[in-house]
Coordinates of C-alpha atoms in Angstrom, one line a residue:
Chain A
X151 CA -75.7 43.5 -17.6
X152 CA -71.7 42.9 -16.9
X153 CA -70.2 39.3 -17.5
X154 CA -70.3 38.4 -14.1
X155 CA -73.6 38.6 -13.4
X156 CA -74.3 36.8 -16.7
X157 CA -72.1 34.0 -15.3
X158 CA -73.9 34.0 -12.2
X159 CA -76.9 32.9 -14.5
X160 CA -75.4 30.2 -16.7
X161 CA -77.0 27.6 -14.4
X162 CA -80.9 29.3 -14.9
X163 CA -80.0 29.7 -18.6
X164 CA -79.0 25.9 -18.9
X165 CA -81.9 24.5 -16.7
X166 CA -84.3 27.1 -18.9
X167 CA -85.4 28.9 -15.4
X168 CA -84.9 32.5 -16.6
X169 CA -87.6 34.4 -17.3
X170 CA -88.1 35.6 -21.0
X171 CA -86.9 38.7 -20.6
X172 CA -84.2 37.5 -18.6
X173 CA -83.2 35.1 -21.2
X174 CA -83.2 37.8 -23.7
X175 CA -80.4 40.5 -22.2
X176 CA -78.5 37.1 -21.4
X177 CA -78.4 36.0 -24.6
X178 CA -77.9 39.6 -25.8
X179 CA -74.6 39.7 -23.6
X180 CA -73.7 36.6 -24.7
X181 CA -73.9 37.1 -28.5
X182 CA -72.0 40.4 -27.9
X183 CA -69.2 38.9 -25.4
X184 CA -67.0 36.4 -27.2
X185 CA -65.2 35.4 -23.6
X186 CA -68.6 34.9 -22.3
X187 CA -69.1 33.2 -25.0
X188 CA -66.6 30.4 -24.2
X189 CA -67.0 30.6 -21.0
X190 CA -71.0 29.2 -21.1
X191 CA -69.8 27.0 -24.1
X192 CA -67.5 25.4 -21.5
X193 CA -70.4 25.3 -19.5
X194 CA -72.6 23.4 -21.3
X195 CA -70.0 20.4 -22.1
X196 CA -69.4 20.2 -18.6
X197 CA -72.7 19.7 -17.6
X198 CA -73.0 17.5 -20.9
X199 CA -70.3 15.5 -19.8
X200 CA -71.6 15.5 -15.9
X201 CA -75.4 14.3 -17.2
X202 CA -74.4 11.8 -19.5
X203 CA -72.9 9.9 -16.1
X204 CA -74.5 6.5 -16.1
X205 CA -75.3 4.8 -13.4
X206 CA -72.9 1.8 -12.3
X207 CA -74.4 -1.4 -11.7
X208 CA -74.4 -3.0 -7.9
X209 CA -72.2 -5.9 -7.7
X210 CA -72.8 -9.4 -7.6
X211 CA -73.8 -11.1 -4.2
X212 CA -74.9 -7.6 -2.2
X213 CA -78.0 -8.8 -0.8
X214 CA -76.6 -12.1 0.5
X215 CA -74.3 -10.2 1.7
X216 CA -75.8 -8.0 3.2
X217 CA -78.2 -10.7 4.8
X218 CA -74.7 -11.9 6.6
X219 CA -74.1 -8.7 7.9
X220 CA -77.5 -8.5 9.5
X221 CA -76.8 -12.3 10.9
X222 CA -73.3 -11.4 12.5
X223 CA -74.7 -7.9 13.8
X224 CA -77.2 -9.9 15.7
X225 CA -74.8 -12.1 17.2
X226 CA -72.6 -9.8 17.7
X227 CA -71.7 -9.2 21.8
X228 CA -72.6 -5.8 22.8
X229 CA -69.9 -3.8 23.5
X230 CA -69.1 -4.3 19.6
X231 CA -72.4 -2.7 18.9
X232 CA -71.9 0.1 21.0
X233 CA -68.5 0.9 19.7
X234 CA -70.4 0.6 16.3
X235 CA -73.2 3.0 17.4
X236 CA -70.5 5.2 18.9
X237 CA -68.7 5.7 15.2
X238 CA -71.9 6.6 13.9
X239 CA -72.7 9.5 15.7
X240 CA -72.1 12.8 14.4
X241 CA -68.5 14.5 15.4
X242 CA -71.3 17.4 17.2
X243 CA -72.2 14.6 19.9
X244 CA -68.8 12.9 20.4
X245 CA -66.2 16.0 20.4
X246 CA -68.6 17.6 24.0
X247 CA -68.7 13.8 25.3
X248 CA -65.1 13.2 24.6
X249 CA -64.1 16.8 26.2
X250 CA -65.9 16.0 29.7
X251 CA -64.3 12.8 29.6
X252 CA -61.1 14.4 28.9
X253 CA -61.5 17.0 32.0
X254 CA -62.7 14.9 34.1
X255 CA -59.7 12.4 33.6
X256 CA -57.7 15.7 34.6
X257 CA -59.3 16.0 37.7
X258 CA -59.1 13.0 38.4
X259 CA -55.4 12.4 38.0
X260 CA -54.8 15.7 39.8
X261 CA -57.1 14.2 42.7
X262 CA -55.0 11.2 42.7
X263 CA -51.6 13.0 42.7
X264 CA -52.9 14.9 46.0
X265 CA -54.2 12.3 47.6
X266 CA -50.9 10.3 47.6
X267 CA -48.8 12.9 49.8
X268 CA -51.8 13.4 52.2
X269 CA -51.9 9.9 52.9
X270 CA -47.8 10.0 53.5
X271 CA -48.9 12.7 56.3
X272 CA -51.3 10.7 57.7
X273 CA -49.2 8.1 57.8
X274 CA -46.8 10.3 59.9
X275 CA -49.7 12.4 62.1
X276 CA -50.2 8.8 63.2
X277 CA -47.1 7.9 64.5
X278 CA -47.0 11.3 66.3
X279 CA -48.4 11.0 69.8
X280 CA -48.5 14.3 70.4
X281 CA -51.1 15.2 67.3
X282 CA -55.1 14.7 67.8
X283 CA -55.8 10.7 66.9
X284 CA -58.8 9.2 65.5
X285 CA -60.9 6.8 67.7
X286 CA -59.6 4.0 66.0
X287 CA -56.0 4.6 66.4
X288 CA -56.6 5.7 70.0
X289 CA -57.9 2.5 70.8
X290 CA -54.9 1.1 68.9
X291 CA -52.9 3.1 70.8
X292 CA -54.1 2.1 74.3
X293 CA -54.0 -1.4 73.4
X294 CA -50.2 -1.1 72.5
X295 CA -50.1 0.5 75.9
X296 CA -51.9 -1.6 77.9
X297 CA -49.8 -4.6 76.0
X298 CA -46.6 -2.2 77.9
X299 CA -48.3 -2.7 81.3
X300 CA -48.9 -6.4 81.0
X301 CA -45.2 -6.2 80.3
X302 CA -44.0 -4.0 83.1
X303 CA -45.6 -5.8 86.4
X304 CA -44.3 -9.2 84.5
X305 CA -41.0 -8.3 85.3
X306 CA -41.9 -7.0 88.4
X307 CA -42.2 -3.2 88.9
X308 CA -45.6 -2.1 89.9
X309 CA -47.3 0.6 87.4
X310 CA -48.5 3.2 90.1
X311 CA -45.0 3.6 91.6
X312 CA -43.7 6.7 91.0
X313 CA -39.8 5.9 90.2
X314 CA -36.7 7.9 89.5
X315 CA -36.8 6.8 85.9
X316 CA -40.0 7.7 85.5
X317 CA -39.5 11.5 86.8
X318 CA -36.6 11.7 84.3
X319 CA -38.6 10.3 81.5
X320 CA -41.4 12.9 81.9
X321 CA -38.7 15.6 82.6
X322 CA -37.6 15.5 79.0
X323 CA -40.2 15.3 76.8
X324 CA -38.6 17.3 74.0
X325 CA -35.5 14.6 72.8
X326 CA -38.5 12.2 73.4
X327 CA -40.7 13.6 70.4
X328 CA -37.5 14.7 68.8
X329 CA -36.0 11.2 68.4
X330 CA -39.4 9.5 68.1
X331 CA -39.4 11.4 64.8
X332 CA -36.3 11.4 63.2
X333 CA -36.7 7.6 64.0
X334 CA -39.6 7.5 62.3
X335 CA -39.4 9.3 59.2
X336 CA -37.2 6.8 57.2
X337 CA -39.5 4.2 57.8
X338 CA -41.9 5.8 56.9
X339 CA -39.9 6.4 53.5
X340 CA -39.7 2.8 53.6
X341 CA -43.1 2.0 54.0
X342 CA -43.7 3.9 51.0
X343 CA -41.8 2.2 48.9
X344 CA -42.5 -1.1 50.4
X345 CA -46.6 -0.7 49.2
X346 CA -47.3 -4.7 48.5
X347 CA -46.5 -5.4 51.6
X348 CA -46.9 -2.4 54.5
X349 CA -46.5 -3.3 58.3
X350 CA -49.8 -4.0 59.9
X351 CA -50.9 -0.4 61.6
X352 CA -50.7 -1.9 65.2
X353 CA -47.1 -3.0 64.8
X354 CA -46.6 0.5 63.9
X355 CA -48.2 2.4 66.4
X356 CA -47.3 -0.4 69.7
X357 CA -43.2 0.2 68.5
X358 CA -42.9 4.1 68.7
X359 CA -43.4 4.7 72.9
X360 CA -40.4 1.4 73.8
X361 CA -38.2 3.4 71.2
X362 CA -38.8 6.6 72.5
X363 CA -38.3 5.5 76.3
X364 CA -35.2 4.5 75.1
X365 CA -33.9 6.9 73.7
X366 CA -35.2 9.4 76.4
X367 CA -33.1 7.3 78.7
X368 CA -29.9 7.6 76.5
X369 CA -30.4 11.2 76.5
X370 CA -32.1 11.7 79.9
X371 CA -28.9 14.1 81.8
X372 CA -27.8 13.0 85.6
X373 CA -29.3 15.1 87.8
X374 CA -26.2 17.6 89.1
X375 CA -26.8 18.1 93.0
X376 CA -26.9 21.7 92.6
X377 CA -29.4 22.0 90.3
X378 CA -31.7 19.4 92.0
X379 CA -33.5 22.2 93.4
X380 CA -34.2 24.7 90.8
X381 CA -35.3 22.0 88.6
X382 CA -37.4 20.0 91.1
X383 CA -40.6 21.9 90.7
X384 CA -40.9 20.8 87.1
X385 CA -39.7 17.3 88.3
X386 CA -42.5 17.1 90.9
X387 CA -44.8 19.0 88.3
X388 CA -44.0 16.1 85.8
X389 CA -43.6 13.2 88.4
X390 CA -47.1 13.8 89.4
X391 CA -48.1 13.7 86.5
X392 CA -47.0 10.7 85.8
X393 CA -46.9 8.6 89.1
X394 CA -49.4 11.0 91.1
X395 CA -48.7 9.9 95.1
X396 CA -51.9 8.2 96.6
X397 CA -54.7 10.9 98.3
X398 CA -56.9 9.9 101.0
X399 CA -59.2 12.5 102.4
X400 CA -60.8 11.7 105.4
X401 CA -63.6 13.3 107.5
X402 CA -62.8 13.4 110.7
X403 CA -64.6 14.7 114.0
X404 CA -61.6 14.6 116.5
X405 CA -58.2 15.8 114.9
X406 CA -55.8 15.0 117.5
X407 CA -57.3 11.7 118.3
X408 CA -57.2 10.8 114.3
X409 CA -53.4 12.1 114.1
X410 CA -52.4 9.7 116.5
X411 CA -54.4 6.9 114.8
X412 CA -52.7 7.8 111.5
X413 CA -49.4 7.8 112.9
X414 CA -49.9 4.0 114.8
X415 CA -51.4 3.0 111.3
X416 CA -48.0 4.2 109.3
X417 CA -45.5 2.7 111.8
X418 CA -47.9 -0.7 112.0
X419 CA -47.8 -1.0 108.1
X420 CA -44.0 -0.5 107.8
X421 CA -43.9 3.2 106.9
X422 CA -42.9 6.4 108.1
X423 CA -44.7 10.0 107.9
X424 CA -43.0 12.2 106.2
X425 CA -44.5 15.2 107.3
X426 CA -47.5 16.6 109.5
X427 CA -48.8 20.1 108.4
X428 CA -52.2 20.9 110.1
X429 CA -54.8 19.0 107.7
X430 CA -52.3 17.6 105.3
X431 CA -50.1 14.8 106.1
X432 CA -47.5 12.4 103.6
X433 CA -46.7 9.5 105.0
X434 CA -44.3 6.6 102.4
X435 CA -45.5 3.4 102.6
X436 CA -44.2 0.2 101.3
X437 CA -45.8 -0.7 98.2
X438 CA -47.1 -4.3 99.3
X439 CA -48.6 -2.8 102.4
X440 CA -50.4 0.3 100.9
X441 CA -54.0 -1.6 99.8
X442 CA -53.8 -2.3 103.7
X443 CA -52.8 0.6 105.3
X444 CA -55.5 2.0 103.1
X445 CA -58.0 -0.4 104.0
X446 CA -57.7 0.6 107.8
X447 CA -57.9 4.3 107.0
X448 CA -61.1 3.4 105.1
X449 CA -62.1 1.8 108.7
X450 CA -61.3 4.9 110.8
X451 CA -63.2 7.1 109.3
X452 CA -65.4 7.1 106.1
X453 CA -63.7 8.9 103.1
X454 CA -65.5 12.0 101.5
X455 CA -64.4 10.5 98.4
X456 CA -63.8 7.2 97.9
X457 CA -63.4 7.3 93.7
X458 CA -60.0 7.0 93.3
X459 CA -59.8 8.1 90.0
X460 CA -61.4 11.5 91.4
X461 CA -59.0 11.9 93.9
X462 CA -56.0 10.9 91.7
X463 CA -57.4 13.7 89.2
X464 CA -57.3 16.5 92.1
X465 CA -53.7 15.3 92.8
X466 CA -52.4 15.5 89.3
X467 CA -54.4 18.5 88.4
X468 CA -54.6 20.6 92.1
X469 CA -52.4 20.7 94.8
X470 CA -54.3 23.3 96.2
X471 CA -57.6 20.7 97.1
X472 CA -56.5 21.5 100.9
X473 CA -58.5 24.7 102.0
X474 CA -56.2 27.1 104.6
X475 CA -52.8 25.4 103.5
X476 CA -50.7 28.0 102.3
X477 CA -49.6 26.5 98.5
X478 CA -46.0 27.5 98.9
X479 CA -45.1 25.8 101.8
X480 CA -46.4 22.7 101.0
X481 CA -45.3 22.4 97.5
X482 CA -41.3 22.3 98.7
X483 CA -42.4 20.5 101.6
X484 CA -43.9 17.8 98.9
X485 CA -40.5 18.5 96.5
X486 CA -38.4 17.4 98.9
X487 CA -40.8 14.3 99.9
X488 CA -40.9 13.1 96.7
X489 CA -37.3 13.5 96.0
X490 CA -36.7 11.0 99.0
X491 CA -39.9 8.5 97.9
X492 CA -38.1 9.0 94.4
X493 CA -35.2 7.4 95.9
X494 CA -37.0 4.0 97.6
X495 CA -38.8 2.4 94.3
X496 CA -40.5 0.4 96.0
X497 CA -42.2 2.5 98.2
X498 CA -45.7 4.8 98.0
X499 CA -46.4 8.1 98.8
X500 CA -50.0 8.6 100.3
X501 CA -51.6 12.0 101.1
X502 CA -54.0 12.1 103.3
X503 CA -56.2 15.5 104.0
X504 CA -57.9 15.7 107.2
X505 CA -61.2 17.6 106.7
X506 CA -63.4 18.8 110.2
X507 CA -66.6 17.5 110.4
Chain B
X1325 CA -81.7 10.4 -15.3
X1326 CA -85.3 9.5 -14.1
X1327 CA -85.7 9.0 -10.8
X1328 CA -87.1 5.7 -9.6
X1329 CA -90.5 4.5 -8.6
X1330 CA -91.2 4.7 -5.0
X1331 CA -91.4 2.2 -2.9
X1332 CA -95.3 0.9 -1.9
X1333 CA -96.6 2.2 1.3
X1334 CA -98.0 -1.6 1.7
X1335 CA -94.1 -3.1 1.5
X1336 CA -93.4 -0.4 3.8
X1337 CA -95.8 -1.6 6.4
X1338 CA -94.6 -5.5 5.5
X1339 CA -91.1 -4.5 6.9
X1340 CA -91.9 -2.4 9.3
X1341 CA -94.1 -5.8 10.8
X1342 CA -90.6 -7.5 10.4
X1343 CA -91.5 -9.4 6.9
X1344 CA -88.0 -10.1 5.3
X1345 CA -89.5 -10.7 1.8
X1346 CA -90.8 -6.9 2.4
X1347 CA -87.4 -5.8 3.9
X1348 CA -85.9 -7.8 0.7
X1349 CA -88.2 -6.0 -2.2
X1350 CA -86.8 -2.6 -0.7
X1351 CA -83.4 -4.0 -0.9
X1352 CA -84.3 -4.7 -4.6
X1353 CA -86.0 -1.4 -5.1
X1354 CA -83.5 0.9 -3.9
X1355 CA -80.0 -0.5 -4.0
X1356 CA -79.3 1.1 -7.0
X1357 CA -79.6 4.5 -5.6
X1358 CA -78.4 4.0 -2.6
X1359 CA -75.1 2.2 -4.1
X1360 CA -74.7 4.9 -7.0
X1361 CA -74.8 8.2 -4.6
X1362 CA -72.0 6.2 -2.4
X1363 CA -70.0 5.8 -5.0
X1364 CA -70.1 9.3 -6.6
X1365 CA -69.5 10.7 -2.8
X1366 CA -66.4 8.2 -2.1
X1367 CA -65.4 7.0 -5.5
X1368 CA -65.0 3.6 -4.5
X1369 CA -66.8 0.3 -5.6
X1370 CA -66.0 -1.5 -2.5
X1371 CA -66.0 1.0 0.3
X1372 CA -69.9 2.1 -1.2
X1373 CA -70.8 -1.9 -1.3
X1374 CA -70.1 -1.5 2.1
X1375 CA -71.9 2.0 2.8
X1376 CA -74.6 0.6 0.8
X1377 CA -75.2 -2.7 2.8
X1378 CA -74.3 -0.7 6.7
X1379 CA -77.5 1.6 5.1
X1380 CA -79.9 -1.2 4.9
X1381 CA -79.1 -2.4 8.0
X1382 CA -79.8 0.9 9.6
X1383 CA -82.9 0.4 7.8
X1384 CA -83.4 -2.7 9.3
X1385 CA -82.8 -1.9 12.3
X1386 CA -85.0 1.0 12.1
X1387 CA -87.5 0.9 10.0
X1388 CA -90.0 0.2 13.2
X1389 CA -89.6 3.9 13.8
X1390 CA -90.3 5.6 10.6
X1391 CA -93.7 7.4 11.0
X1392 CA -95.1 8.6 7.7
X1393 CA -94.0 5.6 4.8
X1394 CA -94.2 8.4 1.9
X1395 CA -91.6 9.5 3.5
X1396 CA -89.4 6.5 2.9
X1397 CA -87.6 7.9 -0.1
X1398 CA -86.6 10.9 1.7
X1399 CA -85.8 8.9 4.5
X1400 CA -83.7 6.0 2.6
X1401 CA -81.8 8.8 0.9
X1402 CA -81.1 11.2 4.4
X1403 CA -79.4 7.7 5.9
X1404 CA -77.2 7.2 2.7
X1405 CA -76.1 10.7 3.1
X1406 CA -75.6 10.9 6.3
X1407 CA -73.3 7.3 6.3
X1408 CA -71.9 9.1 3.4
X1409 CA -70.5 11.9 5.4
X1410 CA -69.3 10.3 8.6
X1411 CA -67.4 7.2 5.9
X1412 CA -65.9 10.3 4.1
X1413 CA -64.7 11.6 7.4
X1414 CA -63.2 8.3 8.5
X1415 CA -61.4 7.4 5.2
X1416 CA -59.9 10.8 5.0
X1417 CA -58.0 10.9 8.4
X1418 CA -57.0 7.0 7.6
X1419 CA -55.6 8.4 4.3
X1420 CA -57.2 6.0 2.4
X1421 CA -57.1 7.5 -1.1
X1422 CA -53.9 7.8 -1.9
X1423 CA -54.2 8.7 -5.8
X1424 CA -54.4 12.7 -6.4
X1425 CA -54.8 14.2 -3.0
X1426 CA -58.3 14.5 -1.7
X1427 CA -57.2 16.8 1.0
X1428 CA -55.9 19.7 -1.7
X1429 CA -58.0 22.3 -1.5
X1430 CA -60.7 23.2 -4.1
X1431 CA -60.2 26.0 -6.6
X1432 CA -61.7 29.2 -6.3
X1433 CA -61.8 32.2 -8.1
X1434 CA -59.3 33.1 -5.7
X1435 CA -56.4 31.7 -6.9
X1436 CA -56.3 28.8 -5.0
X1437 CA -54.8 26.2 -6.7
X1438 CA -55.1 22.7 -6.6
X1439 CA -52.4 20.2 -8.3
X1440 CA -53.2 20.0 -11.5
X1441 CA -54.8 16.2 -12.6
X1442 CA -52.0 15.9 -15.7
X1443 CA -52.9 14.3 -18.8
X1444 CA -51.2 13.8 -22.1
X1445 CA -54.0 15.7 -24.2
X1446 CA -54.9 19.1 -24.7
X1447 CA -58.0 18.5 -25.9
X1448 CA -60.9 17.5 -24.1
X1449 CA -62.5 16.2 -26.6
X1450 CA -59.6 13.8 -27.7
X1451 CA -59.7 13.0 -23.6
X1452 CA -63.2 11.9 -24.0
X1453 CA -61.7 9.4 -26.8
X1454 CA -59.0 8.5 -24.6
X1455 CA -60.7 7.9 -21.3
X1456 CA -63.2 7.0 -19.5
X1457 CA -65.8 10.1 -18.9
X1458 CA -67.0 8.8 -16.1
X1459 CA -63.9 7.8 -14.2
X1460 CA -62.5 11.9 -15.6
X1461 CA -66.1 13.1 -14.3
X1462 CA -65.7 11.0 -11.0
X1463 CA -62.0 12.6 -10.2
X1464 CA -63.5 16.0 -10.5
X1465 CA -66.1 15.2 -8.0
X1466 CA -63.7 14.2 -5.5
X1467 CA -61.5 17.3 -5.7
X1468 CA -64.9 19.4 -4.7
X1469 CA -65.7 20.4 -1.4
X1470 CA -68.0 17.0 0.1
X1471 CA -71.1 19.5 0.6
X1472 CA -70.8 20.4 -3.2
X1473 CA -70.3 17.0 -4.5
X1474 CA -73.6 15.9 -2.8
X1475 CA -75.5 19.0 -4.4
X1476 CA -74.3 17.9 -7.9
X1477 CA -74.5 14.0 -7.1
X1478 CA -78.5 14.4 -6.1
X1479 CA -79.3 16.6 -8.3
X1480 CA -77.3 16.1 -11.6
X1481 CA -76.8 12.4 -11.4
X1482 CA -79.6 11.0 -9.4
X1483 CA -81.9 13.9 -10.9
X1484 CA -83.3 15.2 -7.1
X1485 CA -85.9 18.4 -7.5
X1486 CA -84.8 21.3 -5.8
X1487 CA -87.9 21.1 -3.5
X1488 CA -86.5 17.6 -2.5
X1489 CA -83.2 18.9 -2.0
X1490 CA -84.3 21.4 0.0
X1491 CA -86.2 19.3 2.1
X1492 CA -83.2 16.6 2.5
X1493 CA -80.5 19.4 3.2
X1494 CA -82.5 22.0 5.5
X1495 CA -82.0 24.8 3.1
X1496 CA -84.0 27.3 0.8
X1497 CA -84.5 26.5 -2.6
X1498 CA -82.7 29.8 -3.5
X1499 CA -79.6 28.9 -1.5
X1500 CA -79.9 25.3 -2.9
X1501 CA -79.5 26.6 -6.7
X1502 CA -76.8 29.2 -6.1
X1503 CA -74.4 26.7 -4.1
X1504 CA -74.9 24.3 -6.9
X1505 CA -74.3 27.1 -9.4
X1506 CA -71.1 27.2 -7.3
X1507 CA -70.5 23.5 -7.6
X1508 CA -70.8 23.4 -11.0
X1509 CA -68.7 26.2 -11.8
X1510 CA -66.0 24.9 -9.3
X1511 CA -66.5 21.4 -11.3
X1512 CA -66.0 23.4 -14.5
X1513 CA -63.1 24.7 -13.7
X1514 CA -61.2 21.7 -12.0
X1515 CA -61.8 19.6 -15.4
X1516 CA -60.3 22.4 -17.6
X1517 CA -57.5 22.7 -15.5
X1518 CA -57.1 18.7 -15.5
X1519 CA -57.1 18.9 -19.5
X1520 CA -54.3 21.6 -19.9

């Protein structure tokens, strides 16, 4: 047996555990190897010195002590005892619990840091009239603009009238949005940094159409007379649009006799028609006198249509509603009509389509 | 060193029913052991008063759930060890011994060497005159690995049977005797280098 394995067994010697004839070619080794030898003599005081340990007394006043402990612990609020419990548990159970709470503090302070610039954009999507809104902020939105209306036939101007402002307004959309925005973003900046105290969201949505009226105004260009023309399809694209002229249709059994009738009814009520093209006649009427005239036409002849949100819709969206009227024709015929209507604020245009029985 | 008579099943029970004279003989009966194996695992009187008293509140606290009473001995003495470790743990990262460097590492047969614990003597035996045993013995202990100093705390000290051991520690008898062969080699070693 090499000294090694003998030194493996100095513990079984001491202890007596080796077998006999263990014990034996140990103690052979041993009697034969003077550093083996040493080595288990070194042993044994060792394990002398280690046994002959005594034990040390507990000190005075433990139990009442320990009595207090048990007092306070039962007094003690909860959250103490938890943090208590908590320290006791083995490092296995708190390292996993402490990672997850780790990672999920990561995701939520990367949630966090998105969310802040997506609610900037929404901030800005909202102020943009031109982007999809929410209910809410539609309704928000039509109440600012209904607010507009009550403030518009205050001073006097009548909603439905189609005005030269109004045509030039809708002809340039593009500085409208433009300025509307670069308006905009530094107060949004500012709304940002002010976050105690941000604007209420209807004081921000009722402001942006007055400033961007405005400013379409400043920019709007004066018409040159040479170009009236060649831009006056979009105008009357965009002016109908916006301040669609009145459209009666009427039914009628006898043309020529309803013509006539028509023509009375215009020059009674103050107006003058504008034009007679086989079914389709435009006749300008002074504003005040138009729920009259309109009345009377009602009387000569019931209207296929009565809705007028219908027949406002087939204005604005079709000019074409008139079947064997030849589109071209009437369109510049309407251009140059609504030019001159364009000119008298304070008249309206009425349409009204003659339709054989 | 004999180990001490067990605790009665009956006194057991009496605790268990919430009887603080019951709860009080165990406190009696076992705080001896209980403070003793604290100390030789932290090798200090206060901090195992403390690990002593925070153990029989645990057993206060949960004594209601032990199942079989003969096992209270085995029981009792898992707790103690168990406070042991996690009190080691917290004591080392506060840095609270500040004498000759718990956190060096242990020799080995490797050549890893600790600092060397210096005395005046070359003799052992005129260092058994000089000083303390126990306090030189107690040193030693500390500069082990925590796992060996339990193995030669319950067994050489407080005189645990290998079955118990085994039992109290999850491992084979076999593993049990070589790791403490280890230990007591390691131990061996650290006080001869601590003498020269």
């Amino acid at each position: 047996m090499d000294c090694e394995k003998v030194r493996d067994r100095f513990s079984s010697l001491w202890e007596k555990e080796l077998t006999p004839s263990e014990e034996k070619i140990v103690k052979e080794h041993l009697s034969s190897c003077p550093e083996c030898q040493k080595e288990f003599e070194r042993f044994e005081k060792t394990m002398g010195w280690l046994r002959s340990v005594a034990e040390v007394e507990v000190p005075e006043g433990f139990l009442p002590e320990l009595y207090k402990k048990i007092e306070e612990r039962k007094r003690a609020p909860l959250g103490e005892e938890v943090r208590g419990r908590w320290l006791g548990f083995p490092l296995s159970f708190k390292l996993p619990v402490q990672a997850v709470a780790m990672v999920a503090i990561v995701f939520l302070v990367l949630y966090l840091t998105k969310m802040m610039p997506m609610e900037v954009f929404r901030l800005k999507d909202a102020k943009q009239p031109s982007f999809p809104l929410s209910e809410e902020k539609k309704s928000e939105q039509v109440l600012s603009q209904k607010e507009m209306e009550k403030e518009r036939r205050v001073s006097g101007a009548p909603p439905e009238t189609p005005r030269p402002k109004d045509v030039d307004l809708a002809k340039t959309p593009v500085p409208r949005e433009e300025k509307f925005e670069g308006a905009y973003v530094p107060q949004v900046k500012a709304e940002a940094k002010k976050v105690e105290t941000p604007p209420s969201r209807t004081e921000v949505m009722a402001y942006p159409p007055i400033e961007s009226k405005e400013a379409a105004r400043a920019k709007a260009p004066t018409p040159e007379p040479g170009k009236i023309e060649k831009g006056l399809a979009a105008k009357e694209k965009s002016a109908v649009a916006s301040k669609p002229p009145r459209e009666i249709i009427l039914k009628v059994s006898d043309r020529d006799k309803m013509i006539s009738k028509l023509q009375e009814l215009v020059k009674q009520f103050g107006g003058e028609m504008v034009t007679a093209e086989e079914n389709i006649f435009l006749a300008s009427l002074p504003t005040g006198s138009f729920p009259e005239f309109e009345k009377e036409l009602m009387g000569l002849s019931p209207p296929t249509q009565t809705d007028k949100a219908i027949a406002k819709k087939q204005a604005a969206g079709n000019l074409t509603a008139a079947p064997g009227v030849k589109r071209e024709e009437v369109d510049e015929k309407i251009k140059e009509l609504a030019k001159r209507a364009a000119d008298q604020e304070s008249r309206t245009m009425v349409r009204i389509l003659l339709i054989q029985e | 060193m004999k180990p001490s008579p067990k605790v009665q099943k009956e006194t057991i029970e009496s605790c268990k029913a919430g009887d603080e004279k019951a709860f009080t003989e165990i406190v009696f009966h076992s705080q001896k052991k209980v403070f003793n194996i604290a100390y030789r695992m932290l090798g200090n009187l206060e901090e195992a008063k403390d690990l002593a008293q925070e153990v029989f509140i645990s057993v206060f606290e949960s004594i209601k759930d032990l199942k079989e009473e003969v096992k209270f001995d085995a029981w009792l003495t898992q707790i103690t060890l168990n406070h042991c470790r996690n009190r080691w743990k917290y004591l080392k990262r506060r840095k609270y011994f500040n004498s000759d460097s718990l956190d060096d590492p242990v020799e080995t047969e490797d050549g890893n060497m600790p600092r060397a614990i210096v005395d005046p003597s070359d003799n052992p035996e005129t260092l058994y005159e000089k000083k303390s045993i126990q306090h030189f013995i107690q040193r030693g202990l500390l500069k082990l690995k925590e796992d060996q100093r339990e193995l030669l705390v319950l067994r050489d000290l407080q005189g645990f049977s290998y079955e118990e051991m085994g039992k109290l520690l999850g491992l084979p008898e076999g593993t049990i005797k070589s790791k403490l062969h280890r230990a007591r080699m390691d131990l061996k070693g650290i006080l001869e280098r601590a003498a020269h």
